[in-house]
Amino acid sequence: MVILQTPGGFDLLFRIRGSIVRDILRPLLATTALATLVTVLHESVLPFRYSMTVTPFSLIGLTLAIFLGFRNSVSYDRYWEGRKLWGELLNACRSLARLALTTIDAPAGAADARPTAFVHRLMAFAHALRHHLRGSDPLPDLERLLGPQAAARPVAAHNVPLALLQELGEHLHGARRDLRIDPLLAAHAESRLDRLADVLGGCERIRNTPLPYPYRLLLHRTVYFYCLLLPFGLIDTVGRMTPVVVLFLAYTFFGLDALGEQIEEPFGEMPHDLPLLAISTTIEADLLELLGERERPAAVRPVDGVLL
């Protein structure tokens, strides 16, 4: 996610950093170059005897704008649902850690009276979920939080976050069996674990169910054909201003198309995706603070204006 101060005035009009311009620069330049070539040929070299009118472009443009708006609305719904799920993950981890630290007694003869293993597995779950959604390797984070031996079991599973949920449930069951937690509080903690499972399932549903490919392909092709044919429909109406008008319209349509495609998959590592690393590191920092540990993860700061 791009983190920038909101500009004002002319800086807002001409700022490139954080905008979609870099992603659409090549088709935008190609379309403008074509419009310039058409204008030069029409004005001085080979005037076109037959040209298109603006009417079909007005009809197609209106329909295309409606469909792009609908697609972007659906994409943002997916983005916002993903953000809500990770917000619920943050709240559930904090609540579970607080509940464990205040209600679960340590086993007899244990050196540490706090259920640190339970809390560390909550931290590991947040990082494992991020790696699971991005297809990256969770082993370094799990070894750092659980140790090499404890990390071996969940890492060997096909679904690492689910394996960690199973270990959290086993830890809670052991505490209830040994009467180290009140049964009513254990049931409450179990409902929080169910909420973590709901978050995992919701994130997997978003990741594994993209928008239908033919729908995306149809919009993508229509945008490109529309922008490439624009100069031939505008040349008789706006004359030498055709490249400027085409540049503005192409920027709008290419930008809407690219932006919808980026936020459609909110768990990636593109500049406009959700900052999963920042959220999972925040969970780790908060839970370490509840444990009273001085060592905290490095503060999450934007690297080159981007949080991953």
CSV table of C-alpha atoms in Angstrom, one decimal:
chain,number,residue,atom,x,y,z
A,1,MET,CA,0.0,0.0,0.0
A,2,VAL,CA,1.3,3.4,-1.0
A,3,ILE,CA,1.6,5.8,2.0
A,4,LEU,CA,1.9,9.4,1.0
A,5,GLN,CA,0.9,12.8,2.4
A,6,THR,CA,-2.1,14.2,0.5
A,7,PRO,CA,-0.9,16.8,-1.9
A,8,GLY,CA,-2.7,20.0,-2.7
A,9,GLY,CA,-3.0,22.5,-5.6
A,10,PHE,CA,-1.0,21.8,-8.7
A,11,ASP,CA,1.0,19.1,-7.0
A,12,LEU,CA,-2.2,17.0,-6.9
A,13,LEU,CA,-2.5,17.4,-10.7
A,14,PHE,CA,1.1,16.5,-11.7
A,15,ARG,CA,2.2,14.0,-9.0
A,16,ILE,CA,3.3,10.6,-10.5
A,17,ARG,CA,4.2,8.8,-7.2
A,18,GLY,CA,1.3,6.8,-5.9
A,19,SER,CA,-0.8,7.2,-9.0
A,20,ILE,CA,-1.7,4.7,-11.7
A,21,VAL,CA,0.3,6.4,-14.4
A,22,ARG,CA,3.3,4.2,-14.2
A,23,ASP,CA,1.2,1.1,-14.7
A,24,ILE,CA,-0.5,2.4,-17.8
A,25,LEU,CA,2.3,4.5,-19.3
A,26,ARG,CA,3.1,2.3,-22.3
A,27,PRO,CA,-0.4,2.0,-23.7
A,28,LEU,CA,-1.1,5.6,-22.9
A,29,LEU,CA,2.0,6.7,-24.8
A,30,ALA,CA,1.2,4.3,-27.7
A,31,THR,CA,-2.4,5.7,-28.0
A,32,THR,CA,-1.2,9.3,-27.9
A,33,ALA,CA,1.4,8.6,-30.5
A,34,LEU,CA,-1.2,7.0,-32.7
A,35,ALA,CA,-3.5,10.0,-32.3
A,36,THR,CA,-0.6,12.3,-33.2
A,37,LEU,CA,0.2,10.3,-36.3
A,38,VAL,CA,-3.4,10.3,-37.4
A,39,THR,CA,-3.6,14.1,-36.9
A,40,VAL,CA,-0.5,14.8,-38.9
A,41,LEU,CA,-1.5,12.6,-41.8
A,42,HIS,CA,-5.0,14.0,-41.8
A,43,GLU,CA,-3.9,17.6,-41.7
A,44,SER,CA,-1.0,17.7,-44.1
A,45,VAL,CA,-0.2,14.4,-45.9
A,46,LEU,CA,-3.2,12.3,-46.7
A,47,PRO,CA,-6.6,13.6,-45.6
A,48,PHE,CA,-9.1,10.9,-44.9
A,49,ARG,CA,-12.1,10.9,-47.3
A,50,TYR,CA,-14.2,8.9,-44.9
A,51,SER,CA,-14.0,9.1,-41.2
A,52,MET,CA,-16.1,8.0,-38.2
A,53,THR,CA,-18.5,10.2,-36.4
A,54,VAL,CA,-18.5,10.9,-32.6
A,55,THR,CA,-21.9,9.2,-32.1
A,56,PRO,CA,-20.7,5.5,-31.8
A,57,PHE,CA,-17.9,6.5,-29.5
A,58,SER,CA,-20.3,8.4,-27.3
A,59,LEU,CA,-22.6,5.3,-27.0
A,60,ILE,CA,-19.7,2.9,-26.5
A,61,GLY,CA,-18.0,5.2,-24.1
A,62,LEU,CA,-21.1,5.6,-21.9
A,63,THR,CA,-21.6,1.8,-21.8
A,64,LEU,CA,-17.9,1.1,-21.1
A,65,ALA,CA,-17.8,3.7,-18.3
A,66,ILE,CA,-20.8,2.0,-16.6
A,67,PHE,CA,-19.2,-1.5,-16.9
A,68,LEU,CA,-15.9,-0.2,-15.6
A,69,GLY,CA,-17.6,1.5,-12.7
A,70,PHE,CA,-19.4,-1.8,-11.8
A,71,ARG,CA,-16.2,-3.8,-12.1
A,72,ASN,CA,-14.3,-1.3,-9.9
A,73,SER,CA,-17.1,-1.4,-7.3
A,74,VAL,CA,-16.9,-5.2,-7.1
A,75,SER,CA,-13.1,-5.0,-6.9
A,76,TYR,CA,-13.3,-2.5,-4.1
A,77,ASP,CA,-15.8,-4.6,-2.2
A,78,ARG,CA,-13.3,-7.5,-2.3
A,79,TYR,CA,-10.6,-5.1,-1.1
A,80,TRP,CA,-12.7,-3.7,1.7
A,81,GLU,CA,-13.8,-7.2,2.8
A,82,GLY,CA,-10.2,-8.3,3.0
A,83,ARG,CA,-9.3,-5.3,5.1
A,84,LYS,CA,-12.3,-6.0,7.5
A,85,LEU,CA,-11.1,-9.6,7.8
A,86,TRP,CA,-7.6,-8.5,8.8
A,87,GLY,CA,-9.1,-6.0,11.2
A,88,GLU,CA,-11.1,-8.8,12.8
A,89,LEU,CA,-7.9,-10.9,13.0
A,90,LEU,CA,-6.1,-8.1,14.9
A,91,ASN,CA,-9.0,-7.8,17.4
A,92,ALA,CA,-9.4,-11.6,17.8
A,93,CYS,CA,-5.6,-12.0,18.5
A,94,ARG,CA,-5.6,-9.3,21.1
A,95,SER,CA,-8.6,-10.6,22.8
A,96,LEU,CA,-7.4,-14.2,22.8
A,97,ALA,CA,-4.0,-13.2,24.1
A,98,ARG,CA,-5.5,-11.1,26.9
A,99,LEU,CA,-7.9,-14.0,27.8
A,100,ALA,CA,-5.1,-16.6,27.8
A,101,LEU,CA,-2.8,-14.4,30.0
A,102,THR,CA,-5.5,-13.7,32.6
A,103,THR,CA,-7.4,-16.9,32.8
A,104,ILE,CA,-5.1,-19.9,31.9
A,105,ASP,CA,-3.0,-21.1,34.8
A,106,ALA,CA,0.4,-22.6,34.2
A,107,PRO,CA,1.0,-26.3,34.5
A,108,ALA,CA,2.3,-27.5,37.8
A,109,GLY,CA,6.0,-27.0,38.1
A,110,ALA,CA,6.2,-24.8,35.0
A,111,ALA,CA,9.0,-22.2,35.1
A,112,ASP,CA,6.9,-19.6,33.4
A,113,ALA,CA,3.4,-18.9,34.9
A,114,ARG,CA,2.2,-17.3,31.6
A,115,PRO,CA,0.9,-19.3,28.6
A,116,THR,CA,3.6,-17.8,26.3
A,117,ALA,CA,3.4,-20.7,23.9
A,118,PHE,CA,-0.2,-20.0,23.2
A,119,VAL,CA,0.4,-16.3,22.6
A,120,HIS,CA,3.4,-17.0,20.4
A,121,ARG,CA,1.3,-19.3,18.3
A,122,LEU,CA,-1.2,-16.4,17.8
A,123,MET,CA,1.6,-14.3,16.5
A,124,ALA,CA,2.7,-17.1,14.2
A,125,PHE,CA,-0.8,-17.5,12.9
A,126,ALA,CA,-0.9,-13.9,11.7
A,127,HIS,CA,2.4,-14.2,9.9
A,128,ALA,CA,1.5,-17.7,8.5
A,129,LEU,CA,-1.8,-16.3,7.1
A,130,ARG,CA,0.1,-13.6,5.3
A,131,HIS,CA,2.5,-16.1,3.8
A,132,HIS,CA,-0.4,-18.4,2.9
A,133,LEU,CA,-2.3,-15.7,1.0
A,134,ARG,CA,0.8,-14.5,-0.8
A,135,GLY,CA,2.3,-18.0,-1.5
A,136,SER,CA,5.6,-17.2,0.3
A,137,ASP,CA,7.6,-19.3,2.7
A,138,PRO,CA,6.5,-19.0,6.4
A,139,LEU,CA,9.4,-21.0,7.8
A,140,PRO,CA,11.7,-18.0,8.8
A,141,ASP,CA,8.9,-16.2,10.7
A,142,LEU,CA,7.7,-19.4,12.4
A,143,GLU,CA,11.2,-20.4,13.5
A,144,ARG,CA,11.7,-17.0,14.9
A,145,LEU,CA,8.5,-17.1,16.9
A,146,LEU,CA,8.2,-20.8,17.9
A,147,GLY,CA,11.7,-22.2,17.5
A,148,PRO,CA,12.9,-24.7,14.9
A,149,GLN,CA,11.5,-27.7,16.6
A,150,ALA,CA,8.0,-26.3,17.3
A,151,ALA,CA,7.8,-24.8,13.8
A,152,ALA,CA,8.5,-28.1,12.1
A,153,ARG,CA,5.0,-29.5,12.6
A,154,PRO,CA,2.8,-26.7,11.2
A,155,VAL,CA,5.3,-26.0,8.3
A,156,ALA,CA,4.9,-29.6,7.2
A,157,ALA,CA,1.2,-29.1,6.8
A,158,HIS,CA,-0.5,-28.2,3.5
A,159,ASN,CA,-2.4,-25.4,5.2
A,160,VAL,CA,0.0,-23.8,7.7
A,161,PRO,CA,-2.5,-21.4,9.4
A,162,LEU,CA,-5.0,-24.2,9.9
A,163,ALA,CA,-2.3,-26.4,11.5
A,164,LEU,CA,-1.5,-23.5,13.9
A,165,LEU,CA,-5.3,-23.2,14.7
A,166,GLN,CA,-5.3,-26.9,15.5
A,167,GLU,CA,-2.3,-26.5,17.9
A,168,LEU,CA,-4.1,-23.5,19.6
A,169,GLY,CA,-7.2,-25.7,20.0
A,170,GLU,CA,-5.1,-28.5,21.5
A,171,HIS,CA,-3.5,-26.1,23.9
A,172,LEU,CA,-6.9,-24.9,25.0
A,173,HIS,CA,-8.2,-28.4,25.4
A,174,GLY,CA,-5.2,-29.4,27.5
A,175,ALA,CA,-5.8,-26.4,29.8
A,176,ARG,CA,-9.5,-27.3,30.2
A,177,ARG,CA,-8.7,-31.0,30.8
A,178,ASP,CA,-6.2,-30.1,33.5
A,179,LEU,CA,-8.6,-27.6,35.1
A,180,ARG,CA,-6.3,-24.7,34.4
A,181,ILE,CA,-9.1,-22.7,32.9
A,182,ASP,CA,-12.8,-22.3,33.8
A,183,PRO,CA,-15.0,-24.2,31.4
A,184,LEU,CA,-17.1,-21.1,30.6
A,185,LEU,CA,-14.0,-19.1,29.8
A,186,ALA,CA,-12.7,-22.0,27.7
A,187,ALA,CA,-15.9,-22.0,25.6
A,188,HIS,CA,-15.5,-18.2,25.2
A,189,ALA,CA,-11.9,-18.7,24.0
A,190,GLU,CA,-13.0,-21.5,21.6
A,191,SER,CA,-15.5,-19.0,20.0
A,192,ARG,CA,-12.6,-16.7,19.4
A,193,LEU,CA,-10.7,-19.5,17.7
A,194,ASP,CA,-13.7,-20.1,15.5
A,195,ARG,CA,-13.5,-16.4,14.5
A,196,LEU,CA,-9.9,-17.0,13.5
A,197,ALA,CA,-11.1,-19.9,11.4
A,198,ASP,CA,-13.7,-17.6,9.8
A,199,VAL,CA,-11.1,-15.1,8.9
A,200,LEU,CA,-8.9,-17.8,7.3
A,201,GLY,CA,-11.8,-19.1,5.3
A,202,GLY,CA,-12.9,-15.6,4.2
A,203,CYS,CA,-9.5,-14.7,3.0
A,204,GLU,CA,-9.1,-17.9,1.1
A,205,ARG,CA,-12.5,-17.3,-0.5
A,206,ILE,CA,-11.4,-13.9,-1.8
A,207,ARG,CA,-8.1,-15.2,-3.0
A,208,ASN,CA,-9.5,-18.4,-4.7
A,209,THR,CA,-12.5,-16.7,-6.3
A,210,PRO,CA,-11.4,-14.0,-8.7
A,211,LEU,CA,-13.7,-12.2,-11.1
A,212,PRO,CA,-14.7,-14.4,-14.1
A,213,TYR,CA,-11.9,-14.3,-16.6
A,214,PRO,CA,-14.1,-13.7,-19.7
A,215,TYR,CA,-15.6,-10.7,-18.0
A,216,ARG,CA,-12.1,-9.2,-17.3
A,217,LEU,CA,-10.9,-10.0,-20.8
A,218,LEU,CA,-14.0,-8.4,-22.5
A,219,LEU,CA,-13.5,-5.2,-20.6
A,220,HIS,CA,-9.8,-5.1,-21.2
A,221,ARG,CA,-10.1,-5.6,-24.9
A,222,THR,CA,-13.0,-3.1,-25.2
A,223,VAL,CA,-10.9,-0.5,-23.5
A,224,TYR,CA,-8.0,-1.0,-25.8
A,225,PHE,CA,-10.0,-1.1,-29.0
A,226,TYR,CA,-12.0,2.0,-27.9
A,227,CYS,CA,-8.9,4.1,-27.1
A,228,LEU,CA,-7.1,3.0,-30.3
A,229,LEU,CA,-10.0,3.9,-32.6
A,230,LEU,CA,-10.7,7.3,-30.8
A,231,PRO,CA,-8.4,9.4,-33.1
A,232,PHE,CA,-10.4,8.3,-36.2
A,233,GLY,CA,-13.7,9.4,-34.6
A,234,LEU,CA,-12.4,12.7,-33.2
A,235,ILE,CA,-10.2,14.0,-36.0
A,236,ASP,CA,-13.0,15.8,-37.9
A,237,THR,CA,-14.5,17.3,-34.7
A,238,VAL,CA,-11.5,18.5,-32.7
A,239,GLY,CA,-8.8,18.7,-35.4
A,240,ARG,CA,-5.3,19.4,-34.0
A,241,MET,CA,-6.5,18.9,-30.4
A,242,THR,CA,-7.1,15.2,-31.1
A,243,PRO,CA,-3.9,14.0,-29.3
A,244,VAL,CA,-4.8,16.0,-26.2
A,245,VAL,CA,-8.4,14.7,-26.1
A,246,VAL,CA,-7.3,11.2,-26.7
A,247,LEU,CA,-4.6,11.4,-24.0
A,248,PHE,CA,-7.2,12.5,-21.4
A,249,LEU,CA,-9.8,9.9,-22.4
A,250,ALA,CA,-7.2,7.1,-22.6
A,251,TYR,CA,-5.8,8.0,-19.2
A,252,THR,CA,-9.3,7.7,-17.7
A,253,PHE,CA,-10.2,4.4,-19.3
A,254,PHE,CA,-6.8,2.8,-19.0
A,255,GLY,CA,-6.5,4.0,-15.4
A,256,LEU,CA,-9.9,2.7,-14.3
A,257,ASP,CA,-9.2,-0.7,-16.0
A,258,ALA,CA,-5.7,-1.0,-14.3
A,259,LEU,CA,-6.9,0.2,-10.9
A,260,GLY,CA,-9.8,-2.3,-10.8
A,261,GLU,CA,-7.4,-5.1,-11.7
A,262,GLN,CA,-5.0,-4.2,-8.9
A,263,ILE,CA,-7.4,-3.9,-6.0
A,264,GLU,CA,-9.3,-7.0,-7.2
A,265,GLU,CA,-6.6,-9.2,-5.5
A,266,PRO,CA,-6.1,-7.3,-2.2
A,267,PHE,CA,-3.5,-9.8,-0.7
A,268,GLY,CA,-0.7,-9.3,-3.2
A,269,GLU,CA,2.4,-7.2,-3.0
A,270,MET,CA,1.5,-4.5,-5.5
A,271,PRO,CA,1.6,-0.8,-4.3
A,272,HIS,CA,-2.2,-0.6,-3.9
A,273,ASP,CA,-2.7,-3.9,-2.1
A,274,LEU,CA,-3.3,-4.4,1.6
A,275,PRO,CA,-0.3,-3.9,3.9
A,276,LEU,CA,-0.4,-7.4,5.4
A,277,LEU,CA,3.2,-7.2,6.7
A,278,ALA,CA,2.4,-4.1,8.6
A,279,ILE,CA,-0.8,-5.6,10.1
A,280,SER,CA,0.9,-8.9,11.1
A,281,THR,CA,3.8,-7.1,12.6
A,282,THR,CA,1.5,-4.9,14.6
A,283,ILE,CA,-0.2,-8.0,16.0
A,284,GLU,CA,3.2,-9.4,17.0
A,285,ALA,CA,4.2,-6.1,18.6
A,286,ASP,CA,1.0,-5.8,20.6
A,287,LEU,CA,1.1,-9.4,21.8
A,288,LEU,CA,4.7,-9.1,22.8
A,289,GLU,CA,3.8,-6.0,24.8
A,290,LEU,CA,1.0,-8.0,26.6
A,291,LEU,CA,3.7,-10.6,27.5
A,292,GLY,CA,5.9,-7.8,28.9
A,293,GLU,CA,8.8,-8.6,26.6
A,294,ARG,CA,11.2,-5.8,25.9
A,295,GLU,CA,12.2,-7.1,22.5
A,296,ARG,CA,9.8,-5.8,19.9
A,297,PRO,CA,9.7,-6.2,16.2
A,298,ALA,CA,11.1,-3.3,14.2
A,299,ALA,CA,8.7,-0.5,13.7
A,300,VAL,CA,6.8,-0.8,10.4
A,301,ARG,CA,7.8,2.2,8.4
A,302,PRO,CA,7.1,2.9,4.7
A,303,VAL,CA,10.0,1.8,2.5
A,304,ASP,CA,10.1,4.2,-0.4
A,305,GLY,CA,6.5,5.2,0.5
A,306,VAL,CA,5.2,1.6,0.4
A,307,LEU,CA,3.9,-0.7,3.1
A,308,LEU,CA,3.8,-4.4,2.3
